[in-house]
Short mmCIF file of C-alpha atoms and ligand atoms in Angstrom, two decimals:
data_model
loop_
_atom_site.label_atom_id
_atom_site.label_comp_id
_atom_site.label_asym_id
_atom_site.label_seq_id
_atom_site.Cartn_x
_atom_site.Cartn_y
_atom_site.Cartn_z
CA MET K 1 0.04 -0.32 -0.12
CA ALA K 2 1.13 3.57 -0.81
CA ILE K 3 0.83 6.53 1.64
CA ASP K 4 -1.32 9.28 0.36
CA VAL K 5 -0.70 12.98 1.32
CA ILE K 6 -2.85 15.98 1.58
CA LEU K 7 -1.10 19.64 1.91
CA GLY K 8 -1.85 22.90 0.99
CA LEU K 9 -0.66 24.55 -1.93
CA GLN K 10 -0.90 28.24 -0.99
CA TRP K 11 0.24 30.13 2.46
CA GLY K 12 -1.74 27.52 4.79
CA ASP K 13 -5.07 27.59 5.85
CA GLU K 14 -6.85 26.26 2.53
CA GLY K 15 -9.10 23.99 4.43
CA LYS K 16 -6.83 20.81 4.91
CA GLY K 17 -8.52 19.99 8.09
CA LYS K 18 -11.84 19.69 6.71
CA ILE K 19 -10.66 17.37 3.41
CA VAL K 20 -8.39 15.34 5.63
CA ASP K 21 -11.60 14.75 7.88
CA TYR K 22 -13.54 13.71 5.33
CA LEU K 23 -11.25 11.24 3.38
CA ALA K 24 -10.23 10.34 6.73
CA LYS K 25 -12.98 7.57 6.53
CA SER K 26 -11.29 5.88 3.62
CA TYR K 27 -7.88 5.36 5.23
CA ASP K 28 -6.63 3.04 8.41
CA ILE K 29 -4.28 5.71 9.42
CA VAL K 30 -3.96 9.36 9.46
CA ALA K 31 -0.45 10.90 10.08
CA ARG K 32 0.57 14.43 10.54
CA PHE K 33 4.33 14.86 9.38
CA GLN K 34 5.73 18.34 10.36
CA GLY K 35 4.86 21.60 11.71
CA GLY K 36 3.50 21.97 14.94
CA PRO K 37 1.01 24.14 16.97
CA ASN K 38 1.27 26.82 14.62
CA ALA K 39 -1.29 25.10 12.42
CA GLY K 40 -4.88 25.21 13.01
CA HIS K 41 -7.27 23.04 11.52
CA THR K 42 -11.01 23.41 11.54
CA LEU K 43 -13.65 20.68 11.37
CA LYS K 44 -17.15 21.14 11.27
CA PHE K 45 -19.79 18.12 11.34
CA ASP K 46 -22.86 17.25 12.94
CA GLY K 47 -23.43 21.36 14.11
CA LYS K 48 -20.20 21.05 15.79
CA LYS K 49 -16.79 22.90 15.51
CA PHE K 50 -13.23 21.56 16.47
CA VAL K 51 -9.90 23.43 15.88
CA LEU K 52 -6.98 20.94 16.08
CA HIS K 53 -3.46 22.14 16.33
CA THR K 54 -1.37 18.95 16.99
CA VAL K 55 -3.88 16.07 16.98
CA PRO K 56 -4.21 14.74 13.28
CA SER K 57 -7.74 15.55 11.83
CA GLY K 58 -8.49 11.86 11.62
CA ILE K 59 -9.19 11.69 15.24
CA PHE K 60 -13.00 12.09 15.19
CA ARG K 61 -13.41 8.83 12.82
CA GLN K 62 -14.07 5.64 14.89
CA ASN K 63 -11.45 3.10 14.97
CA LEU K 64 -9.04 5.08 12.96
CA ILE K 65 -5.35 5.33 14.20
CA ASN K 66 -3.64 9.14 14.28
CA LEU K 67 -0.22 9.09 14.26
CA ILE K 68 1.57 12.60 15.44
CA GLY K 69 4.90 11.63 13.40
CA ASN K 70 8.78 12.54 14.06
CA GLY K 71 8.40 15.51 12.21
CA VAL K 72 6.27 17.44 14.34
CA VAL K 73 7.35 19.70 16.89
CA ILE K 74 5.11 19.24 20.24
CA ASP K 75 3.96 21.60 22.83
CA PRO K 76 2.57 19.27 25.69
CA ILE K 77 0.70 22.65 26.93
CA THR K 78 -1.28 22.87 23.77
CA LEU K 79 -1.61 19.29 23.27
CA ARG K 80 -3.15 18.76 26.87
CA LYS K 81 -6.14 21.64 25.80
CA GLU K 82 -6.75 19.62 22.62
CA LEU K 83 -7.30 16.35 24.49
CA GLU K 84 -9.40 17.94 27.19
CA ASN K 85 -11.27 19.36 24.44
CA LEU K 86 -11.84 16.04 23.01
CA ASP K 87 -12.69 14.86 26.51
CA ASN K 88 -15.27 17.06 27.00
CA ALA K 89 -16.97 16.52 23.73
CA GLY K 90 -16.81 12.70 24.41
CA PHE K 91 -14.36 11.30 21.99
CA GLU K 92 -12.71 8.22 23.01
CA TYR K 93 -9.15 8.97 21.46
CA ARG K 94 -6.33 7.17 23.95
CA SER K 95 -6.49 3.76 22.04
CA ARG K 96 -5.97 5.42 18.66
CA LEU K 97 -3.32 8.44 19.18
CA LEU K 98 0.03 7.67 18.95
CA VAL K 99 3.05 10.02 19.21
CA ALA K 100 6.16 9.03 17.53
CA LYS K 101 9.16 9.47 20.31
CA LYS K 102 11.44 11.15 17.93
CA ALA K 103 9.09 14.20 17.62
CA HIS K 104 11.04 17.54 19.28
CA LEU K 105 9.24 19.02 22.41
CA ILE K 106 8.39 22.88 22.40
CA LEU K 107 9.75 24.20 25.73
CA PRO K 108 8.28 27.51 27.28
CA THR K 109 11.60 28.88 26.81
CA HIS K 110 11.17 28.43 23.00
CA ARG K 111 8.18 30.31 23.05
CA TYR K 112 9.83 32.92 25.27
CA LEU K 113 12.85 33.07 22.57
CA ASP K 114 10.19 33.25 19.51
CA ALA K 115 8.49 36.30 21.03
CA ALA K 116 11.99 37.66 21.81
CA ASN K 117 13.19 37.01 18.32
CA GLU K 118 10.30 38.49 16.91
CA ALA K 119 10.48 41.61 19.12
CA ALA K 120 14.31 42.20 18.06
CA LYS K 121 13.44 41.85 14.24
CA GLY K 122 10.94 45.15 14.57
CA HIS K 123 9.26 45.95 11.46
CA ASP K 124 10.91 43.06 9.64
CA LYS K 125 9.23 40.29 11.85
CA ILE K 126 7.96 37.15 10.05
CA GLY K 127 4.68 37.46 11.78
CA SER K 128 4.90 34.41 13.49
CA THR K 129 2.03 32.75 15.57
CA LEU K 130 4.92 32.68 18.41
CA LYS K 131 4.24 29.40 19.50
CA GLY K 132 7.79 28.36 19.74
CA ILE K 133 8.42 26.54 15.99
CA GLY K 134 11.33 28.47 14.63
CA PRO K 135 13.40 28.04 18.17
CA THR K 136 12.35 24.33 18.46
CA TYR K 137 13.63 23.36 14.94
CA MET K 138 16.68 25.45 15.51
CA ASP K 139 17.31 23.16 18.31
CA LYS K 140 16.59 20.25 16.34
CA THR K 141 18.75 20.90 13.63
CA GLY K 142 21.58 22.26 16.41
CA ARG K 143 21.62 19.13 17.51
CA ASN K 144 20.37 20.36 21.59
CA GLY K 145 16.95 19.34 21.50
CA LEU K 146 14.70 17.33 23.55
CA ARG K 147 12.57 14.77 22.17
CA VAL K 148 9.16 13.16 23.41
CA GLY K 149 11.23 10.00 24.17
CA ASP K 150 13.41 11.39 26.74
CA ILE K 151 10.38 12.20 28.97
CA LEU K 152 10.75 8.46 29.65
CA LEU K 153 14.62 9.28 31.03
CA ASP K 154 15.54 9.77 34.85
CA GLU K 155 17.55 12.29 33.54
CA PHE K 156 14.83 14.21 31.83
CA GLN K 157 14.52 17.25 34.38
CA GLN K 158 18.15 17.73 34.30
CA ARG K 159 18.52 17.92 30.44
CA TYR K 160 15.09 20.16 30.55
CA GLU K 161 17.05 22.32 33.06
CA ASN K 162 20.42 22.53 30.71
CA LEU K 163 18.36 23.24 27.36
CA LYS K 164 16.55 26.20 29.77
CA HIS K 165 19.78 27.76 30.78
CA LYS K 166 21.04 27.63 27.41
CA HIS K 167 17.91 29.41 26.15
CA LEU K 168 17.95 32.16 29.12
CA GLY K 169 21.71 32.70 27.98
CA LEU K 170 20.10 33.57 24.79
CA LEU K 171 17.64 35.73 25.88
CA LYS K 172 19.99 37.88 27.55
CA ALA K 173 20.89 39.47 24.28
CA LEU K 174 17.38 39.82 23.02
CA PRO K 175 14.53 42.47 24.03
CA ASP K 176 12.95 42.03 27.51
CA ILE K 177 9.43 40.92 26.85
CA ALA K 178 7.05 40.05 29.51
CA PHE K 179 6.86 35.77 29.98
CA ASP K 180 5.45 34.03 32.92
CA LEU K 181 8.34 31.52 33.04
CA ASP K 182 7.31 29.88 36.32
CA GLY K 183 3.70 29.66 35.46
CA GLU K 184 4.57 28.10 32.13
CA GLU K 185 6.85 25.83 33.35
CA LYS K 186 4.42 24.28 35.84
CA GLN K 187 2.01 23.63 33.37
CA PHE K 188 4.68 22.09 31.38
CA PHE K 189 5.28 19.44 33.49
CA GLU K 190 2.14 18.71 34.23
CA ALA K 191 1.19 18.18 30.57
CA VAL K 192 4.28 16.15 30.14
CA GLU K 193 2.83 13.84 32.62
CA ILE K 194 -0.29 13.47 30.01
CA LEU K 195 1.98 12.94 27.39
CA ARG K 196 3.74 10.23 29.19
CA SER K 197 -0.01 8.39 29.78
CA LEU K 198 -0.03 8.57 25.90
CA LYS K 199 0.87 5.51 23.64
CA LEU K 200 4.55 6.55 22.61
CA VAL K 201 5.82 4.66 19.70
CA ASP K 202 8.79 4.17 17.39
CA GLY K 203 6.96 5.88 14.58
CA GLU K 204 8.74 4.67 11.83
CA TYR K 205 8.70 0.98 12.82
CA PHE K 206 5.00 1.54 13.50
CA ILE K 207 4.25 3.02 9.84
CA ASN K 208 6.53 0.94 7.85
CA GLU K 209 4.89 -2.14 9.60
CA GLN K 210 1.39 -1.05 8.76
CA LEU K 211 2.52 -0.40 5.25
CA ALA K 212 3.87 -3.99 4.77
CA GLN K 213 0.24 -5.31 6.26
CA GLY K 214 -1.28 -3.32 3.54
CA LYS K 215 -2.92 -0.60 5.64
CA SER K 216 -3.85 2.64 4.19
CA ILE K 217 -2.43 5.73 5.37
CA LEU K 218 -3.34 9.38 4.70
CA ALA K 219 -0.39 11.92 5.45
CA GLU K 220 -1.64 15.14 6.88
CA GLY K 221 0.17 18.56 6.18
CA ALA K 222 0.38 21.86 8.15
CA GLN K 223 0.92 25.29 6.53
CA GLY K 224 1.01 25.65 3.03
CA SER K 225 3.72 24.96 0.33
CA MET K 226 4.54 28.45 -0.12
CA LEU K 227 5.65 28.29 3.83
CA ASP K 228 8.04 25.47 2.86
CA ILE K 229 11.35 26.37 4.82
CA ASP K 230 13.34 25.83 1.48
CA PHE K 231 10.86 26.95 -1.31
CA GLY K 232 8.78 29.18 0.48
CA THR K 233 8.89 32.93 0.42
CA TYR K 234 12.19 32.62 2.66
CA PRO K 235 12.47 33.92 5.01
CA PHE K 236 8.63 34.50 5.54
CA VAL K 237 8.46 31.17 6.02
CA THR K 238 7.89 28.45 8.68
CA SER K 239 10.83 26.14 9.77
CA SER K 240 9.63 22.92 8.34
CA ASN K 241 9.50 21.30 4.86
CA THR K 242 5.82 21.28 4.17
CA VAL K 243 6.21 19.92 0.72
CA THR K 244 5.71 16.21 -0.20
CA ALA K 245 9.43 15.73 0.62
CA GLY K 246 8.77 16.38 4.19
CA VAL K 247 6.28 13.19 4.54
CA CYS K 248 9.57 10.94 4.12
CA ASN K 249 11.64 12.77 6.84
CA GLY K 250 8.58 13.49 9.03
CA LEU K 251 7.39 9.89 9.10
CA GLY K 252 10.28 7.77 8.23
CA VAL K 253 9.19 6.37 4.97
CA ALA K 254 11.17 6.15 1.79
CA PRO K 255 9.90 8.11 -1.47
CA ARG K 256 8.61 5.03 -3.14
CA THR K 257 5.89 4.52 -0.89
CA ILE K 258 4.03 7.85 -1.42
CA GLY K 259 1.13 7.45 -3.57
CA GLU K 260 -1.72 10.05 -4.52
CA VAL K 261 -0.55 13.43 -3.68
CA ILE K 262 -3.81 15.71 -2.92
CA GLY K 263 -2.96 19.28 -3.09
CA ILE K 264 -5.59 21.50 -1.58
CA THR K 265 -5.84 25.59 -3.13
CA LYS K 266 -8.88 27.99 -2.00
CA ALA K 267 -10.94 29.27 -5.02
CA TYR K 268 -8.92 32.74 -3.97
CA CYS K 269 -5.77 33.11 -2.12
CA THR K 270 -4.88 34.14 1.94
CA ARG K 271 -1.71 34.88 3.76
CA VAL K 272 -1.24 35.44 7.51
CA GLY K 273 1.54 37.36 8.82
CA SER K 274 4.23 38.98 7.06
CA GLY K 275 5.95 38.56 3.37
CA PRO K 276 5.32 38.78 -0.12
CA PHE K 277 1.85 38.32 -1.36
CA PRO K 278 1.55 39.32 -4.97
CA THR K 279 -2.13 39.20 -5.68
CA GLU K 280 -3.06 40.53 -2.27
CA LEU K 281 -5.90 42.98 -2.74
CA HIS K 282 -5.68 45.97 -0.43
CA ASP K 283 -9.36 47.47 -1.58
CA GLU K 284 -13.07 46.65 -1.05
CA THR K 285 -12.91 43.21 -2.82
CA GLY K 286 -10.13 42.19 -0.42
CA GLU K 287 -12.23 43.27 2.61
CA LEU K 288 -15.24 41.29 0.98
CA LEU K 289 -13.22 38.17 0.75
CA ARG K 290 -12.13 38.32 4.29
CA LYS K 291 -15.78 39.03 5.40
CA GLU K 292 -17.62 36.05 3.18
CA GLY K 293 -14.60 33.77 3.95
CA GLY K 294 -14.61 34.49 7.81
CA GLU K 295 -10.91 35.02 7.13
CA PHE K 296 -9.49 35.07 10.85
CA GLY K 297 -6.56 32.86 12.03
CA ALA K 298 -7.81 29.71 13.53
CA THR K 299 -4.75 29.69 15.81
CA THR K 300 -3.95 33.42 16.57
CA GLY K 301 -7.37 35.07 15.33
CA ARG K 302 -5.37 37.58 13.31
CA PRO K 303 -7.23 38.85 10.11
CA ARG K 304 -5.71 36.81 6.99
CA ARG K 305 -4.67 38.97 4.21
CA CYS K 306 -6.83 37.89 0.94
CA GLY K 307 -6.32 38.17 -2.93
CA TRP K 308 -7.38 36.34 -6.13
CA ILE K 309 -6.18 33.01 -6.86
CA ASP K 310 -2.44 33.04 -8.09
CA LEU K 311 -1.81 30.45 -11.07
CA PRO K 312 2.11 30.97 -11.46
CA GLN K 313 2.31 30.16 -7.46
CA LEU K 314 -0.11 27.17 -7.80
CA ARG K 315 1.99 25.98 -10.58
CA TYR K 316 4.99 26.12 -8.71
CA THR K 317 4.08 24.20 -5.79
CA ILE K 318 2.04 21.78 -7.70
CA MET K 319 5.35 20.96 -9.41
CA LEU K 320 7.37 20.91 -5.91
CA ASN K 321 4.86 18.38 -4.50
CA GLY K 322 3.88 16.24 -7.48
CA VAL K 323 0.19 16.72 -7.22
CA SER K 324 -1.93 14.19 -8.71
CA GLN K 325 -5.54 15.92 -7.63
CA LEU K 326 -6.58 19.08 -6.84
CA VAL K 327 -9.17 19.70 -4.43
CA VAL K 328 -10.56 23.36 -4.53
CA THR K 329 -12.12 24.81 -1.37
CA LYS K 330 -14.04 27.85 -0.27
CA ILE K 331 -15.74 28.20 -3.93
CA ASP K 332 -18.98 29.48 -2.22
CA VAL K 333 -16.84 32.36 -1.02
CA LEU K 334 -17.11 33.66 -4.70
CA ASN K 335 -20.65 33.53 -4.80
CA ILE K 336 -21.34 37.14 -4.10
CA PHE K 337 -19.03 38.43 -7.09
CA LYS K 338 -19.92 39.62 -10.37
CA GLU K 339 -16.35 39.36 -11.87
CA ILE K 340 -13.65 36.61 -10.58
CA LYS K 341 -9.93 37.07 -11.34
CA ALA K 342 -7.10 34.60 -11.42
CA ALA K 343 -3.58 35.58 -11.84
CA THR K 344 -2.07 33.67 -14.82
CA HIS K 345 1.16 35.66 -15.15
CA TYR K 346 3.72 37.96 -13.26
CA SER K 347 5.09 40.88 -15.17
CA TYR K 348 8.57 41.59 -13.90
CA ASP K 349 11.64 42.62 -15.88
CA GLY K 350 10.06 43.81 -18.52
CA ALA K 351 8.23 40.75 -19.72
CA ASN K 352 5.41 38.37 -18.65
CA HIS K 353 6.51 35.02 -16.77
CA THR K 354 4.45 31.97 -15.46
CA GLU K 355 7.69 31.15 -13.12
CA LEU K 356 8.34 32.61 -9.69
CA PRO K 357 11.40 34.93 -9.88
CA TYR K 358 14.49 33.85 -7.63
CA ASP K 359 13.16 35.89 -4.33
CA LEU K 360 9.42 37.35 -4.37
CA CYS K 361 10.75 39.45 -1.68
CA GLY K 362 13.54 41.05 -3.87
CA VAL K 363 11.57 41.52 -7.38
CA PRO K 364 8.23 43.45 -7.42
CA VAL K 365 5.82 41.66 -9.38
CA ASP K 366 2.87 42.63 -11.07
CA PRO K 367 0.21 40.06 -11.63
CA VAL K 368 -1.79 39.73 -14.96
CA TYR K 369 -5.12 38.59 -14.51
CA GLU K 370 -8.03 36.91 -16.54
CA SER K 371 -11.45 37.74 -15.78
CA PHE K 372 -14.23 35.44 -15.25
CA ASP K 373 -17.92 35.69 -14.75
CA GLY K 374 -19.33 35.29 -11.45
CA TRP K 375 -22.33 33.10 -10.76
CA GLU K 376 -23.94 35.15 -8.13
CA GLN K 377 -26.12 32.56 -6.55
CA SER K 378 -25.81 30.21 -3.43
CA LEU K 379 -24.22 26.51 -3.96
CA GLU K 380 -25.93 25.41 -0.64
CA ASP K 381 -27.79 22.53 -2.40
CA VAL K 382 -25.04 21.57 -4.82
CA THR K 383 -23.93 18.09 -4.52
CA GLU K 384 -22.76 17.23 -8.31
CA PHE K 385 -20.32 19.02 -10.37
CA GLU K 386 -22.78 19.09 -13.40
CA ALA K 387 -25.21 20.57 -11.30
CA LEU K 388 -22.90 23.71 -10.46
CA PRO K 389 -23.56 26.95 -12.26
CA LYS K 390 -22.03 27.06 -15.86
CA THR K 391 -19.96 29.86 -14.77
CA ALA K 392 -18.33 27.91 -11.72
CA ARG K 393 -17.90 25.07 -14.14
CA GLN K 394 -15.93 27.29 -16.39
CA TYR K 395 -13.64 28.62 -13.85
CA LEU K 396 -12.71 24.96 -12.18
CA ARG K 397 -12.44 23.98 -15.67
CA PHE K 398 -9.76 26.68 -16.44
CA LEU K 399 -7.76 26.01 -13.37
CA GLU K 400 -7.71 22.15 -14.21
CA GLU K 401 -6.28 23.07 -17.88
CA TYR K 402 -3.97 25.80 -16.80
CA LEU K 403 -2.80 23.80 -13.81
CA GLY K 404 -2.89 20.49 -15.62
CA VAL K 405 -4.22 18.51 -12.80
CA PRO K 406 -7.54 16.98 -12.53
CA VAL K 407 -10.03 18.73 -9.87
CA THR K 408 -11.40 15.86 -8.10
CA MET K 409 -13.09 17.85 -5.05
CA VAL K 410 -14.85 20.97 -4.55
CA SER K 411 -15.55 22.45 -1.22
CA THR K 412 -18.74 24.18 -1.10
CA GLY K 413 -19.12 25.33 2.70
CA PRO K 414 -17.30 24.47 6.23
CA GLU K 415 -19.33 21.26 6.79
CA ARG K 416 -18.06 17.87 6.41
CA SER K 417 -21.10 17.42 4.11
CA SER K 418 -20.29 20.27 1.62
CA LEU K 419 -18.30 18.77 -0.48
CA ILE K 420 -18.75 18.08 -4.67
CA LEU K 421 -16.75 14.90 -5.70
CA LYS K 422 -15.87 15.32 -9.47
CA GLU K 423 -13.59 12.41 -10.26
CA MET K 424 -12.23 10.41 -7.71
CA ALA K 425 -9.12 8.90 -8.98
CA LYS K 426 -8.45 6.27 -6.13
CA VAL K 427 -9.72 7.59 -2.69
P1 GDP R 1 -6.34 24.54 7.50
O1 GDP R 1 -5.57 24.95 7.98
O2 GDP R 1 -6.12 24.46 6.05
O3 GDP R 1 -7.19 23.15 8.16
O4 GDP R 1 -7.63 25.64 7.31
P2 GDP R 1 -8.29 26.35 8.52
O5 GDP R 1 -9.50 25.66 9.26
O6 GDP R 1 -7.36 27.15 9.00
O7 GDP R 1 -9.33 27.59 7.82
C1 GDP R 1 -10.11 27.05 6.78
C2 GDP R 1 -11.45 27.80 7.27
O8 GDP R 1 -12.58 27.49 6.11
C3 GDP R 1 -12.01 27.47 8.42
O9 GDP R 1 -12.64 27.89 9.19
C4 GDP R 1 -13.05 26.18 7.70
O10 GDP R 1 -14.18 25.77 8.49
C5 GDP R 1 -13.44 26.98 6.46
N1 GDP R 1 -14.00 26.25 5.40
C6 GDP R 1 -13.28 25.01 4.82
N2 GDP R 1 -13.79 24.70 3.66
C7 GDP R 1 -14.47 25.69 3.38
C8 GDP R 1 -15.40 26.27 2.59
O11 GDP R 1 -15.85 25.17 1.37
N3 GDP R 1 -16.41 27.23 2.51
C9 GDP R 1 -16.30 28.04 3.47
N4 GDP R 1 -17.37 29.07 3.55
N5 GDP R 1 -15.59 27.50 4.32
C10 GDP R 1 -14.69 26.49 4.46
P1 IMO R 2 -2.39 25.73 8.65
O1 IMO R 2 -1.69 24.55 9.11
C1 IMO R 2 -1.37 30.04 8.21
C2 IMO R 2 2.66 31.39 9.05
C3 IMO R 2 3.02 32.45 10.32
C4 IMO R 2 3.70 33.25 9.97
C5 IMO R 2 5.05 32.14 9.28
C6 IMO R 2 5.83 31.62 10.57
O2 IMO R 2 -3.52 25.99 9.83
O3 IMO R 2 -2.58 25.77 7.60
P2 IMO R 2 5.78 30.13 12.76
O4 IMO R 2 4.46 30.26 14.01
O5 IMO R 2 5.65 29.04 12.27
O6 IMO R 2 6.87 30.73 13.18
O7 IMO R 2 5.01 31.38 11.56
O8 IMO R 2 3.86 31.11 9.16
N1 IMO R 2 1.93 30.01 9.67
C7 IMO R 2 0.70 29.70 9.12
N2 IMO R 2 -0.36 30.64 8.16
N3 IMO R 2 -1.65 28.42 8.33
C8 IMO R 2 -0.95 28.06 9.18
O9 IMO R 2 -1.00 26.90 9.54
C9 IMO R 2 0.43 28.63 9.80
N4 IMO R 2 1.58 28.17 10.32
C10 IMO R 2 2.27 29.20 10.25
O10 IMO R 2 1.38 33.42 10.41
O11 IMO R 2 3.69 34.30 8.94
MG1 MG R 3 -5.05 26.80 9.85
#
């Protein structure tokens, strides 16, 4: 069996949680492979709403195993809160939630450092979620980090103290910011006890054994490909590999185990935090997209920046990920528009291009748009592709042809059931 992958093709918040939750019923295992509590994946079903940060989005499907892979960075405090939400809602997860021992831990001082680093950057700040992601991955690659498996060791407390003191030394060179370290530490150690009570596994052995037994696995990405540490709009990116390649490192599987790559894009585009966004709209249309789309961060509540869909950008991330199926979400948000636009080229260096320049931060690009007629009607009762208004089908067909990948699903609302399946290649 292969591992299918779901990931975001833009700057995050494409609706990954909703699609993973929907598709999870066709799989045995859902596994998160990178990122951490900077992610906010929203799921809505039966009139209930959940936002998951660390727990994979397959957790609401009975009998389904959910693995937090080694590529994820885990803040025990956030994880504990998520588990409490599941407990309060009456969901059983203990037998189905596994945590890879090689996943790295976010310490309170990682969050402290994140905030102090951002304060030091001033106007150049990344707009981080301040969840400690960057400093934790820095300690991982710097070979200083603490991992989930370390909490089982007698010397865990000592290792924690050593790393904390290293961090306190670094903080002396950064601006002073308010941080209740004692209070956070108390919460951290309480939450570590909860983490210790979960099923901690050698994730790489587990996942390969499951594959050998013919189990079906869905890898769930966080963030989006334009936030990838190597290929995103550096330095305005996150600190992990959000692209398909990250699945191999983040779960411990070989490249040849990758099957379908399901890329998700909104029918328009958003970004939260700083950094280049060529099709961003600073006008009424941008405001309308934000309002209609409810574009406020699921993790930080910040208003998301909004603009039209960006096809050179999508072509780039489809190439990087080897996308085999495209999912277009939030098409209902375009219901009110008389005219819809899609950027087909970038104008820079005196010519039109379909490729991104080396550094989107350094080269001012002017998007060149193509216009489409809107449909100006509700899609609420539409359950089949052919029943979509003609202009909506034309827009989707154009995306498909321009991007060279079949659209297999179209999402028409936040609820699990608001989904049109077009031509499912496999799942
Ligand atoms: P993720 O991080 O990729 O999982 O996405 P988020 O949960 O951060 O943001 C997506 C938001 O859009 C959430 O509030 C979802 O409930 C909502 N959503 C998902 N799909 C649709 C859709 O097709 N239409 C509308 N209107 N909302 C959607
Ligand atoms: P999901 O999984 C949208 C953005 C932050 C910031 C940059 C770096 O919900 O799609 P970090 O906290 O990683 O240091 O922030 O990346 N960012 C996201 N934007 N969705 C996310 O996750 C994001 N995770 C990080 O806003 O610009
Ligand atoms: Mg999100």
